[in-house]
XYZ file of N, CA and C in Angstrom:
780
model
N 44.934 -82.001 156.623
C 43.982 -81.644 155.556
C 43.826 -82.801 154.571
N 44.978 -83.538 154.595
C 44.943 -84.515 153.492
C 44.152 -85.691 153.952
N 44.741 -85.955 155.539
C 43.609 -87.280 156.124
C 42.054 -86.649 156.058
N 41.752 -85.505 156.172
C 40.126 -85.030 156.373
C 39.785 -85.340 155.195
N 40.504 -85.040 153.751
C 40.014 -85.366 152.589
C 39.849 -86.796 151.980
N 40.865 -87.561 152.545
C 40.581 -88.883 152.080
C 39.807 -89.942 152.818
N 39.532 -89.051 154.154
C 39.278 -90.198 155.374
C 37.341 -90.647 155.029
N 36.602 -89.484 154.213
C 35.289 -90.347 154.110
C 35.100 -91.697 153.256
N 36.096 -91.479 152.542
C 35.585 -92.482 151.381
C 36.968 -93.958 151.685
N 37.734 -93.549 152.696
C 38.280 -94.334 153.582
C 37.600 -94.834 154.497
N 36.813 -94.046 155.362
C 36.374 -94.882 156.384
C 34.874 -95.743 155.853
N 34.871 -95.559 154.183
C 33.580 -96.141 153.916
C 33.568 -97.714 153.464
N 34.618 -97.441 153.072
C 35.694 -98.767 152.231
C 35.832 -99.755 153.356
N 37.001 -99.344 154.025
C 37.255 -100.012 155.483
C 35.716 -100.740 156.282
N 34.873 -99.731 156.600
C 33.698 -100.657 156.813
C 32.826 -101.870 156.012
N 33.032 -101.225 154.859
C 32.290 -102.464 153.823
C 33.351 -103.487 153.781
N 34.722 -103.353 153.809
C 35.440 -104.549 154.035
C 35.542 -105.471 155.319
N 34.951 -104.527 156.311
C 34.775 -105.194 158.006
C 33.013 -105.888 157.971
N 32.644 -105.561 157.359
C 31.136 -106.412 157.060
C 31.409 -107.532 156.185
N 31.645 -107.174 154.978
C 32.073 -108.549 154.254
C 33.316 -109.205 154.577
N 33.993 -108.888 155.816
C 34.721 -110.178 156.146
C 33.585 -110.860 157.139
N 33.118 -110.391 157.950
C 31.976 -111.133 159.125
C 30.869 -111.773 158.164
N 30.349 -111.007 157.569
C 29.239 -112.331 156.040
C 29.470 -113.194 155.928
N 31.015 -113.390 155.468
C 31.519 -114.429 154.458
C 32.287 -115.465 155.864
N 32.166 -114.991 156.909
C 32.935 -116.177 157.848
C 31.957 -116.434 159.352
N 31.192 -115.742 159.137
C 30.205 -116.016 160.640
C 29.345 -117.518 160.422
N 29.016 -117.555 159.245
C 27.894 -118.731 159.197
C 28.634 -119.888 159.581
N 30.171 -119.939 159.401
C 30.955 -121.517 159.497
C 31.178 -121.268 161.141
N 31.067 -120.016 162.024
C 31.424 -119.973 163.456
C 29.897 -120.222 163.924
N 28.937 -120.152 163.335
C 27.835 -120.258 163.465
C 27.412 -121.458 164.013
N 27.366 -122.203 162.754
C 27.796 -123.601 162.884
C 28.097 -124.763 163.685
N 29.631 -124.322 163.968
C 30.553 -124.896 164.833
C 29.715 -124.591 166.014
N 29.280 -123.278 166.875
C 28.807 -122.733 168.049
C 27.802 -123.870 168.000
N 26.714 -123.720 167.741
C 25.217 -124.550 167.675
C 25.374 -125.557 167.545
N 26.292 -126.480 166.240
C 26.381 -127.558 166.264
C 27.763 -128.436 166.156
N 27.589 -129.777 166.724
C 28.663 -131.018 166.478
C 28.406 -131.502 165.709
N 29.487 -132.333 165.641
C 29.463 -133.779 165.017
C 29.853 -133.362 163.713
N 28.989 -134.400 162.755
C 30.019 -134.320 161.412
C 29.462 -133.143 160.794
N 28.611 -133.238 160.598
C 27.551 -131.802 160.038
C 28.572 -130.314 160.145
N 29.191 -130.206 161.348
C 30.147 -128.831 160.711
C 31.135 -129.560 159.893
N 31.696 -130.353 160.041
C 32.827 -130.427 159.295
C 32.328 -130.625 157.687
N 31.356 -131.316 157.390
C 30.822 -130.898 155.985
C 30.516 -129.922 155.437
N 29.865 -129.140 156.863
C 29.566 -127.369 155.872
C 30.723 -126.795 155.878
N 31.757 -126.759 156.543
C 32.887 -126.296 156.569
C 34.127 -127.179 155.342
N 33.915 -127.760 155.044
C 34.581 -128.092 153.696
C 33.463 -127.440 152.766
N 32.882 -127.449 152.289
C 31.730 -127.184 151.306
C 32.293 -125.697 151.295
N 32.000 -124.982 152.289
C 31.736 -123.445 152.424
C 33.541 -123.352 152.224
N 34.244 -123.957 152.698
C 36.124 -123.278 152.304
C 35.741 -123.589 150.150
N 35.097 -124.932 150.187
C 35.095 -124.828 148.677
C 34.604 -123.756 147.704
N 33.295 -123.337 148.561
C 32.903 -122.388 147.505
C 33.865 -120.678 147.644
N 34.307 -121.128 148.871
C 34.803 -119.369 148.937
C 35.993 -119.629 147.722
N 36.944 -120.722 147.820
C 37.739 -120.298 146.717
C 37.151 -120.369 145.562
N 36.249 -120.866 145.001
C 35.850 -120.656 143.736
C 35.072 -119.092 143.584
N 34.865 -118.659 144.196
C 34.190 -117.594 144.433
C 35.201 -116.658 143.988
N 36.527 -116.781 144.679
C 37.892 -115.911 144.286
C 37.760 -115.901 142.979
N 38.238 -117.383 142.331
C 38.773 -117.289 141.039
C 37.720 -116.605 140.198
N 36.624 -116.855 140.429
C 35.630 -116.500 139.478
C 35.298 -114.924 139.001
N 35.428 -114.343 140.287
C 35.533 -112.758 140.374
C 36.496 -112.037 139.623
N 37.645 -112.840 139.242
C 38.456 -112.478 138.864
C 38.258 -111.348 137.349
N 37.238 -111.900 136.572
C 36.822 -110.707 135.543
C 36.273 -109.516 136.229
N 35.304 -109.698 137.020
C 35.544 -108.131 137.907
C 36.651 -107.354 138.092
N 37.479 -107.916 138.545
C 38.372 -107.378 139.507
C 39.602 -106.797 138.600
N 39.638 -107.372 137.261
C 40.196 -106.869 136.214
C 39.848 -106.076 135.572
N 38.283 -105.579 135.665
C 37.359 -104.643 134.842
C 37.138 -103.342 135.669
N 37.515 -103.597 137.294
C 36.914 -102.698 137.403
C 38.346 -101.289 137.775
N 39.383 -101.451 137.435
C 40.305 -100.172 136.984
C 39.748 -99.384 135.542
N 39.545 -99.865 134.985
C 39.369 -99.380 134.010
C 37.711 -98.653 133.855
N 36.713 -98.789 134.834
C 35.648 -98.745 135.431
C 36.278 -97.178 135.948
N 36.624 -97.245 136.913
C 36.891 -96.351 137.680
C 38.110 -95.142 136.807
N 38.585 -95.428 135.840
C 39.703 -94.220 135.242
C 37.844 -93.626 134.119
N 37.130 -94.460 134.123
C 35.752 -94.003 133.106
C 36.494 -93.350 131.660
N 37.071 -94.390 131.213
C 37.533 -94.071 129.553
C 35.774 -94.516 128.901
N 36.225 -93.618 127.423
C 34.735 -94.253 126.827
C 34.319 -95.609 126.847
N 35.414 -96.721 126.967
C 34.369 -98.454 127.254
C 34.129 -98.151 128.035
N 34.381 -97.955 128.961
C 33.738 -98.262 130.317
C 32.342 -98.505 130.852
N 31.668 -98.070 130.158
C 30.274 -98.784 130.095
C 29.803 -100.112 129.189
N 30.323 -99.810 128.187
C 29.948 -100.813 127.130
C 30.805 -102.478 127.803
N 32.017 -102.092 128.901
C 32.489 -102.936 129.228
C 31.892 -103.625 130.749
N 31.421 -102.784 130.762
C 31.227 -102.974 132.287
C 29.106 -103.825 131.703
N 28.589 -103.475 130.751
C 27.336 -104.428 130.159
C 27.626 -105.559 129.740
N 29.058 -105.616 128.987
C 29.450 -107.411 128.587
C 29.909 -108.255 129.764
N 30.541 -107.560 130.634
C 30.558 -107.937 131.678
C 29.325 -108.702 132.969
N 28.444 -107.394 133.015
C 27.228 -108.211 133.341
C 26.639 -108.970 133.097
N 26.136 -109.362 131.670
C 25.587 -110.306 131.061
C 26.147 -111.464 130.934
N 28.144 -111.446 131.002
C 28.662 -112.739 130.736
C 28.962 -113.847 131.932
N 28.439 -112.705 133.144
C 28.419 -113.327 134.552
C 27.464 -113.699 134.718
N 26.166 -113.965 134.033
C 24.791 -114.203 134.087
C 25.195 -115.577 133.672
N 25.694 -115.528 132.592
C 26.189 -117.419 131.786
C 27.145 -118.159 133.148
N 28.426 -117.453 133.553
C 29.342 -118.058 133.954
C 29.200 -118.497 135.534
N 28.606 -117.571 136.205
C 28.415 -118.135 137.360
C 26.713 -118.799 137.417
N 26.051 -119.010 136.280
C 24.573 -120.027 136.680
C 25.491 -120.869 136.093
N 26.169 -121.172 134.720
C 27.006 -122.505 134.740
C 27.831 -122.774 135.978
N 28.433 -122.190 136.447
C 29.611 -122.710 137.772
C 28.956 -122.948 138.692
N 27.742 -122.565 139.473
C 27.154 -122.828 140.422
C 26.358 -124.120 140.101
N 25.983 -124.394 139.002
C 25.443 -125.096 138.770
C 26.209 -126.807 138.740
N 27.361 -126.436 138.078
C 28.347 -127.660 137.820
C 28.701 -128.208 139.554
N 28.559 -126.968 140.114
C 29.505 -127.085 141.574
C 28.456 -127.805 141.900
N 26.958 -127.536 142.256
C 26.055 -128.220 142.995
C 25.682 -129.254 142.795
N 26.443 -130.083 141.696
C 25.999 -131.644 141.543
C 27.793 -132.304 141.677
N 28.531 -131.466 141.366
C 29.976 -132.087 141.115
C 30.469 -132.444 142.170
N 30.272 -131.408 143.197
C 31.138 -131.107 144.403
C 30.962 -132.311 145.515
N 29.708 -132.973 145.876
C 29.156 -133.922 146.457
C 29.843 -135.491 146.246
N 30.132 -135.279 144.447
C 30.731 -136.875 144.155
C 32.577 -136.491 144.545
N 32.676 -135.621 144.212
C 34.409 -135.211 144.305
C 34.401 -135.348 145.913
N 33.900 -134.779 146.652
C 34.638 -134.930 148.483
C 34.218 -136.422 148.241
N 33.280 -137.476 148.130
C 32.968 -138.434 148.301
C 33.941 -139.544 147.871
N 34.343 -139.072 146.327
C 35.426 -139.663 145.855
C 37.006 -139.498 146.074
N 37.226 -138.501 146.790
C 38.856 -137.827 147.114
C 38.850 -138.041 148.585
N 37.782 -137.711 149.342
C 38.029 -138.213 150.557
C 37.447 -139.260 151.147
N 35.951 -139.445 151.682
C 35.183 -139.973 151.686
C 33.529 -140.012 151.996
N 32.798 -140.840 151.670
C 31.750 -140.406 151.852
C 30.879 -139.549 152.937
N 31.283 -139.668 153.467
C 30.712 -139.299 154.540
C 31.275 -137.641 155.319
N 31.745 -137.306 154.211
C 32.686 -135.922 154.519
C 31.729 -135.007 153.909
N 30.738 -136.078 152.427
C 29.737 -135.113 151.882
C 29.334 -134.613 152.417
N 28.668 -133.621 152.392
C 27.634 -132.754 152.874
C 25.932 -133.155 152.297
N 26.216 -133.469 150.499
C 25.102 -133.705 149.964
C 24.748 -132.922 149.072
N 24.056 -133.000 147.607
C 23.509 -132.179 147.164
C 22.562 -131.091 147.572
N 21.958 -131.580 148.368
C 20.891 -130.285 148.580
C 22.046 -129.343 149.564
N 23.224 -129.572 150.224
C 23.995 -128.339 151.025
C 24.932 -127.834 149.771
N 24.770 -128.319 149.075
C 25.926 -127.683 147.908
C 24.956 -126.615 146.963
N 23.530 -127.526 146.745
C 22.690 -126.505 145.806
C 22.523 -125.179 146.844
N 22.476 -125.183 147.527
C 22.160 -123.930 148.722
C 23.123 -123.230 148.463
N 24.290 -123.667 148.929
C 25.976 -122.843 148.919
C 25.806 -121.850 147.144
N 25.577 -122.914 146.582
C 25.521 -122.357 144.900
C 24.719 -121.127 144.969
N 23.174 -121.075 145.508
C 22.315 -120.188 145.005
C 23.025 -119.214 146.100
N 23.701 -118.958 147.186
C 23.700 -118.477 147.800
C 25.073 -117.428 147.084
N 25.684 -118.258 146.163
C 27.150 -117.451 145.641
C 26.771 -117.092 144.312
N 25.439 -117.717 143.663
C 25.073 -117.100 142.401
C 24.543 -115.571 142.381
N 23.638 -115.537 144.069
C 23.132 -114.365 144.132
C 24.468 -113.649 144.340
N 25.247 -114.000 145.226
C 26.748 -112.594 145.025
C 27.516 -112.383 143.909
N 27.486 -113.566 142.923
C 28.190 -113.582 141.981
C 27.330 -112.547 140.556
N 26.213 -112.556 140.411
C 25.967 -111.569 139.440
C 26.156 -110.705 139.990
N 25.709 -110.281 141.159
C 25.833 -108.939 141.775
C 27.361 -108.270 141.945
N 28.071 -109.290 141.236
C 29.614 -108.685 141.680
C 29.952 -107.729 140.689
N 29.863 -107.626 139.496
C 29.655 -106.415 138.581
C 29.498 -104.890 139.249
N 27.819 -104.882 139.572
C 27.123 -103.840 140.019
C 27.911 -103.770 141.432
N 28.785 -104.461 141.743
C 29.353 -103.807 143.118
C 30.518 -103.379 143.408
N 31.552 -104.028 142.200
C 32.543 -103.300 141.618
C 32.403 -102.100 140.852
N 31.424 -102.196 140.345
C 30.845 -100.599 139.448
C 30.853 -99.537 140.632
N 30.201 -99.737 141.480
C 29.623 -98.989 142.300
C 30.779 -98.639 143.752
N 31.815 -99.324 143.789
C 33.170 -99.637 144.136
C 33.964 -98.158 143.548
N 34.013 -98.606 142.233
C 34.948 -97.730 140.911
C 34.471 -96.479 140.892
N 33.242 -96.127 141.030
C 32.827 -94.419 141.318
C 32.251 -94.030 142.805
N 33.084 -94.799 143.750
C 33.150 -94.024 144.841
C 31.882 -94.509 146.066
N 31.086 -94.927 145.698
C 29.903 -95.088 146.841
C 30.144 -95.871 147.736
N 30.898 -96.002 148.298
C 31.819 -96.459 149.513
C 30.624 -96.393 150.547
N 30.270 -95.703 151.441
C 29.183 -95.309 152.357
C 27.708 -96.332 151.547
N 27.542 -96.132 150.991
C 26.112 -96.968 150.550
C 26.340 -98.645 150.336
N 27.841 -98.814 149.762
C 27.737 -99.955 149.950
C 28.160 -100.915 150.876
N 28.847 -100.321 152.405
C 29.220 -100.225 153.851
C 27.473 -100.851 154.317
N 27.061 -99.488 154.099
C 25.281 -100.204 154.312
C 24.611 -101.095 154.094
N 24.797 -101.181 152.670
C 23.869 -102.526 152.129
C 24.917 -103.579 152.933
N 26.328 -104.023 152.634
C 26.981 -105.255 153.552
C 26.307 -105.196 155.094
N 25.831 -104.149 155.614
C 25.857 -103.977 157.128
C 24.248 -104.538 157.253
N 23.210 -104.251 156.235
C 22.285 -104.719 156.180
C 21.908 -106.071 156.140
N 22.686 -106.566 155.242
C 22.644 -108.220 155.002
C 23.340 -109.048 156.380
N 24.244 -108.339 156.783
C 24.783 -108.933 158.134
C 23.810 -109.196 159.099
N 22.990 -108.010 159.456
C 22.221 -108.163 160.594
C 20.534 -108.951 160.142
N 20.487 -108.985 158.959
C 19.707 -110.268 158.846
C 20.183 -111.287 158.506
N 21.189 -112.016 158.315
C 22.260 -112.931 158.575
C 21.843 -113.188 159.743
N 21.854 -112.415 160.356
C 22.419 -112.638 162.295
C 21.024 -112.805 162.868
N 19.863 -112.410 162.124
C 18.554 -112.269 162.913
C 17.761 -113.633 162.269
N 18.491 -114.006 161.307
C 17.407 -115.457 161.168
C 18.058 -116.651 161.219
N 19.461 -116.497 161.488
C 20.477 -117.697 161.819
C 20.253 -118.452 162.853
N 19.864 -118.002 163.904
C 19.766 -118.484 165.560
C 18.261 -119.355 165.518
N 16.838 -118.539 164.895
C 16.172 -119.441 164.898
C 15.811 -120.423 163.815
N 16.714 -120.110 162.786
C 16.964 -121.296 161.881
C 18.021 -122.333 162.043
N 18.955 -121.475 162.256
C 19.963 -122.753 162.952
C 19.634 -123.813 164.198
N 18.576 -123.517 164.693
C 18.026 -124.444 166.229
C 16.997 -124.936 165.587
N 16.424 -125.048 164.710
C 15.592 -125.461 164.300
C 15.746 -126.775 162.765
N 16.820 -125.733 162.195
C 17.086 -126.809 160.674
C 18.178 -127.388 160.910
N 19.004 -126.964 161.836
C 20.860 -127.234 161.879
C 21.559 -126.177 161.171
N 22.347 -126.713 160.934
C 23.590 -125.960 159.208
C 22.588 -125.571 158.120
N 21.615 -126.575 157.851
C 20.985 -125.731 156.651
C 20.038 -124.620 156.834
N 19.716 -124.670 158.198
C 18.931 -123.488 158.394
C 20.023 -122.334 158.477
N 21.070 -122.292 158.877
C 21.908 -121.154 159.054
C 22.394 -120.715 157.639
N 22.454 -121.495 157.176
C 23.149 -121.296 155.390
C 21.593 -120.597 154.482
N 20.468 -120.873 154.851
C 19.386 -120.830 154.209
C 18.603 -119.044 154.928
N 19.578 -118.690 156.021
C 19.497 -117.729 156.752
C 20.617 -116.779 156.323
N 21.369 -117.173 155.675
C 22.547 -116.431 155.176
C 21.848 -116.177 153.278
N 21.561 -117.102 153.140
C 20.809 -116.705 151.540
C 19.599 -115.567 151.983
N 18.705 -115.380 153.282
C 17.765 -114.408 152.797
C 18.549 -113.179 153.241
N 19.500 -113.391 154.172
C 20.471 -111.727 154.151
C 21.114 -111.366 153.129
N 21.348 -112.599 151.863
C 21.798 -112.008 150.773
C 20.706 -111.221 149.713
N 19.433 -112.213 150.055
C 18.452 -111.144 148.973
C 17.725 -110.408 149.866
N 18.217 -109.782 150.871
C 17.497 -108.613 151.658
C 18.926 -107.330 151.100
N 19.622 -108.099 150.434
C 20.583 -106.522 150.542
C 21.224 -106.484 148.663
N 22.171 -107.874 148.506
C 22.677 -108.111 147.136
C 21.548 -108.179 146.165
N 20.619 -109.446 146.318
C 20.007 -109.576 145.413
C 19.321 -108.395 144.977
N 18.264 -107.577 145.168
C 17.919 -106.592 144.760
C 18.030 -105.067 144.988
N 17.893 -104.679 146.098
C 18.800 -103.452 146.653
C 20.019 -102.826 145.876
N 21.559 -103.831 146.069
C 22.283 -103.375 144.892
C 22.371 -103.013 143.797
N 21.406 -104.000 143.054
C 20.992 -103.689 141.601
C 20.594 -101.969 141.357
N 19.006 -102.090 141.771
C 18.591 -101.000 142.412
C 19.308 -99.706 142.068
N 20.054 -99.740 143.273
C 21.245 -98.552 143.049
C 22.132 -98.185 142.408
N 22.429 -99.285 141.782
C 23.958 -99.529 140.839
C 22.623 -98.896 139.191
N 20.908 -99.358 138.961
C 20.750 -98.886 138.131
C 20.585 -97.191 137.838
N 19.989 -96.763 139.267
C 19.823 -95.270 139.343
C 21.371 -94.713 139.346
N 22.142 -95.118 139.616
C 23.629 -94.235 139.708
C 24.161 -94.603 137.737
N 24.037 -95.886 137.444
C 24.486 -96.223 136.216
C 23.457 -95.502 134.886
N 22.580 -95.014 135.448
C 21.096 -94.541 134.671
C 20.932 -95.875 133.696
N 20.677 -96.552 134.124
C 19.882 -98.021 133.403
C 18.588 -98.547 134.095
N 18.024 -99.232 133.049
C 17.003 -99.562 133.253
C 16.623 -100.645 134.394
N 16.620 -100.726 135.907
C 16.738 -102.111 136.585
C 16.169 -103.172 136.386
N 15.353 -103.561 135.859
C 14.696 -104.737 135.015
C 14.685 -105.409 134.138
N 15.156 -104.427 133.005
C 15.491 -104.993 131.763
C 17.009 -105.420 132.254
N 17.810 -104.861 133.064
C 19.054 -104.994 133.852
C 19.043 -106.479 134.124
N 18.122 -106.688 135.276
C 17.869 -107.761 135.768
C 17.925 -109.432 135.624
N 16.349 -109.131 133.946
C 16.187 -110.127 133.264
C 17.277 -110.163 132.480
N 17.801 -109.867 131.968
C 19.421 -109.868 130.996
C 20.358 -111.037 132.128
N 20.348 -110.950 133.252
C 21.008 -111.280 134.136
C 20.936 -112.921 134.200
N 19.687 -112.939 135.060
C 19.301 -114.006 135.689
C 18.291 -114.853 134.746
N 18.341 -114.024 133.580
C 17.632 -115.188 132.179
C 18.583 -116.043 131.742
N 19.907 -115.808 132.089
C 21.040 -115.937 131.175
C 21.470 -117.292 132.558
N 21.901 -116.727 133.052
C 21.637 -117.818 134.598
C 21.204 -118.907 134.600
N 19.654 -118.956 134.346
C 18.969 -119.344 134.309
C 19.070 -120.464 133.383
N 19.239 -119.952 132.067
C 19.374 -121.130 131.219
C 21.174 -121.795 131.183
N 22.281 -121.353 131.758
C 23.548 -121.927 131.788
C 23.299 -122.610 132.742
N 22.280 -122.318 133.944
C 22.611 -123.548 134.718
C 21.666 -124.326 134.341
N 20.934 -124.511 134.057
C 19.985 -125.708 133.453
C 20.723 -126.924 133.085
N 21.384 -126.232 131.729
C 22.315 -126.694 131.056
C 23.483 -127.270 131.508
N 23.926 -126.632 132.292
C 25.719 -127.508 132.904
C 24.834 -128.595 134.112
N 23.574 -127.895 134.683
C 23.647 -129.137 135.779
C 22.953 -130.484 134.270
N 22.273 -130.561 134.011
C 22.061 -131.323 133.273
C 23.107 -132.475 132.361
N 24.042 -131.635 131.952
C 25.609 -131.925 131.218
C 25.962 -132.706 132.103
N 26.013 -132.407 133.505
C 26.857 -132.646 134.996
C 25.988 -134.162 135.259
N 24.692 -134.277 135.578
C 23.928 -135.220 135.827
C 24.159 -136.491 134.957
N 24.635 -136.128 133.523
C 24.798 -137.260 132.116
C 25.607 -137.721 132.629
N 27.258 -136.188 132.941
C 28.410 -136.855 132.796
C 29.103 -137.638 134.256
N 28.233 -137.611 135.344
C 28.653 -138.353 136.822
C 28.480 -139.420 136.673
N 27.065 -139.911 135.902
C 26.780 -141.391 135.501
C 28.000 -142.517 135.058
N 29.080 -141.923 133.932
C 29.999 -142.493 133.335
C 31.444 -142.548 134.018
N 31.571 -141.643 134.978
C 33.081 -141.320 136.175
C 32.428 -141.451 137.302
N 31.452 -142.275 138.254
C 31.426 -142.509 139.448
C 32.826 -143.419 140.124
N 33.313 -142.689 141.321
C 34.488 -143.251 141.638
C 35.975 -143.109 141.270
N 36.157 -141.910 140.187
C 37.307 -141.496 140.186
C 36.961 -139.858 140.360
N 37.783 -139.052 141.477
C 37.611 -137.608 141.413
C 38.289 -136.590 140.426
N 39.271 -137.753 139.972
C 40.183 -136.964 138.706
C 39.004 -136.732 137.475
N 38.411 -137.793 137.263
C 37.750 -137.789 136.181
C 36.209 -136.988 136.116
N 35.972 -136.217 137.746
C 34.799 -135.467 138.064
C 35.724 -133.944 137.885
N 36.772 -133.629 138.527
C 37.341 -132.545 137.970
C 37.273 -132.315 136.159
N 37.494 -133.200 135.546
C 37.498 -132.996 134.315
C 36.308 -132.698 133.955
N 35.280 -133.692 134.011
C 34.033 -133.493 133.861
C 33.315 -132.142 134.297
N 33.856 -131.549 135.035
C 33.012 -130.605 135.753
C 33.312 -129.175 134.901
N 34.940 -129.347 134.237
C 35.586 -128.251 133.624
C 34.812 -128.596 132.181
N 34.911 -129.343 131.620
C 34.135 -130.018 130.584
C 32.976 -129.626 130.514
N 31.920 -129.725 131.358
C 30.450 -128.940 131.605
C 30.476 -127.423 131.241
N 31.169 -126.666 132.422
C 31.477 -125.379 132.506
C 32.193 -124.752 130.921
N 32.777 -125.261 130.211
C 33.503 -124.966 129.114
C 32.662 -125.284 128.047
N 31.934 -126.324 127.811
C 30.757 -126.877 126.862
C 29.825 -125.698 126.817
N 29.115 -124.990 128.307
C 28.081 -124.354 127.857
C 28.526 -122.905 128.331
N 29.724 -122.366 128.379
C 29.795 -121.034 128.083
C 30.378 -120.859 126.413
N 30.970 -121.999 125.910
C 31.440 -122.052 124.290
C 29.894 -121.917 123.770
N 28.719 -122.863 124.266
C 27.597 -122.351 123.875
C 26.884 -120.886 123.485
N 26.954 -120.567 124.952
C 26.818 -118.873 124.628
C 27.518 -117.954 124.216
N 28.458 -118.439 124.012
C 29.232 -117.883 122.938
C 29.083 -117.697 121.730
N 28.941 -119.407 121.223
C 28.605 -118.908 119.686
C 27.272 -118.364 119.664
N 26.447 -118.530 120.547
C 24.624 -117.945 120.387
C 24.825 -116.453 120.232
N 25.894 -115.873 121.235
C 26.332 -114.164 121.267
C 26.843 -113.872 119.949
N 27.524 -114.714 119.003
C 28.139 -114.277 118.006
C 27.018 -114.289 116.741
């Protein structure tokens, strides 16, 4: 009686975790399958880079969302500062990453390990779209919709999988990565929202623009910061790590004091 009771919202979990492990690791087997030479081994450093930053970054989710799920009175009001402050932090981080990341493998290992800016700006937009959406999916995590969000991962997979093959034979790696960004806005980018606003009773638009306005202008800003500050540290990677934390820290202290 006890497995019948726990087993739906078990077996809903378990699936959305068997989809988003295949998301997050098919495009680098992808890759490798279709193509040689150096080209995987660049998307495959790039893509191990962004997944760990991806970890750390989540990390305010993942702290917010117990307290999400026990639904004490913040719990909303926390779970809106939350959204909005992931709008600043991951368009700054994606942003810092997509100009930083190119001189750092170049400078720590060597050139030719780059991948390049334009495979890093891709990787970025491709983790900015999961990264706001990580809120609304921990929300939606914390009160149970296990089954809906099994779906939406299962959705984005199989267009993952349906535009990879003739983008990947056609662009290489960036077509497969650029095939993995429209399975993310066939399911994360708007879909989630979507649902997370009708279950949260919020407005999805005004939701939205709050979001990706905020985005919008942190990354402007850090890639810009990022572009000044590569000019002055070409050739040391110690001094692009700094720089890059330096960016990222400059313009969320920004929106900070603008919030205050």
């Amino acid at each position: 009686a006890r497995l019948k009771e726990l087993w739906p919202d078990a077996s809903g979990l378990m699936r959305f975790q068997f989809w988003t492990l295949l998301v997050y690791t098919l495009d680098v087997m992808l890759v490798a399958w279709l193509w040689q030479g150096r080209s995987v081994g660049q998307y495959s450093l790039v893509a191990n880079l962004f997944s760990k930053l991806r970890l750390l970054l989540q990390s305010a989710d993942e702290a917010a969302w117990p307290i999400l799920a026990a639904r004490t009175q913040k719990a909303d009001s926390i779970a809106e500062g939350v959204l909005r402050f992931n709008g600043w932090l991951w368009g700054a981080a994606m942003a810092v990453s997509a100009v930083c990341i190119p001189a750092f493998i170049a400078d720590y290992k060597a050139r030719e390990f780059s991948g390049g800016t334009l495979l890093t700006s891709l990787f970025a937009l491709r983790y900015l779209v999961t990264g706001i959406a990580s809120q609304p999916g921990y929300w939606m995590f914390a009160h149970g919709h296990m089954d809906l969000l099994a779906r939406l991962m299962r959705r984005e997979l199989a267009c993952c999988l349906a535009f990879s093959l003739p983008l990947g034979l056609w662009l290489g790696p960036m077509g497969i990565l650029i095939a993995f960004i429209a399975g993310a806005s066939g399911s994360t980018l708007l879909p989630l929202h979507l649902e997370f606003a009708k279950a949260s009773g919020r407005a999805p638009w005004p939701m939205l623009r709050a979001s990706w306005s905020r985005a919008a202008l942190a990354a402007g800003l850090a890639a810009g910061l990022s572009v000044l500050g590569l000019r002055s540290t070409a050739g040391d990677w110690r001094m692009t790590v700094a720089l890059a934390g330096l960016c990222l820290g400059t313009t969320l202290a920004l929106a900070f004091g603008a919030a205050l």
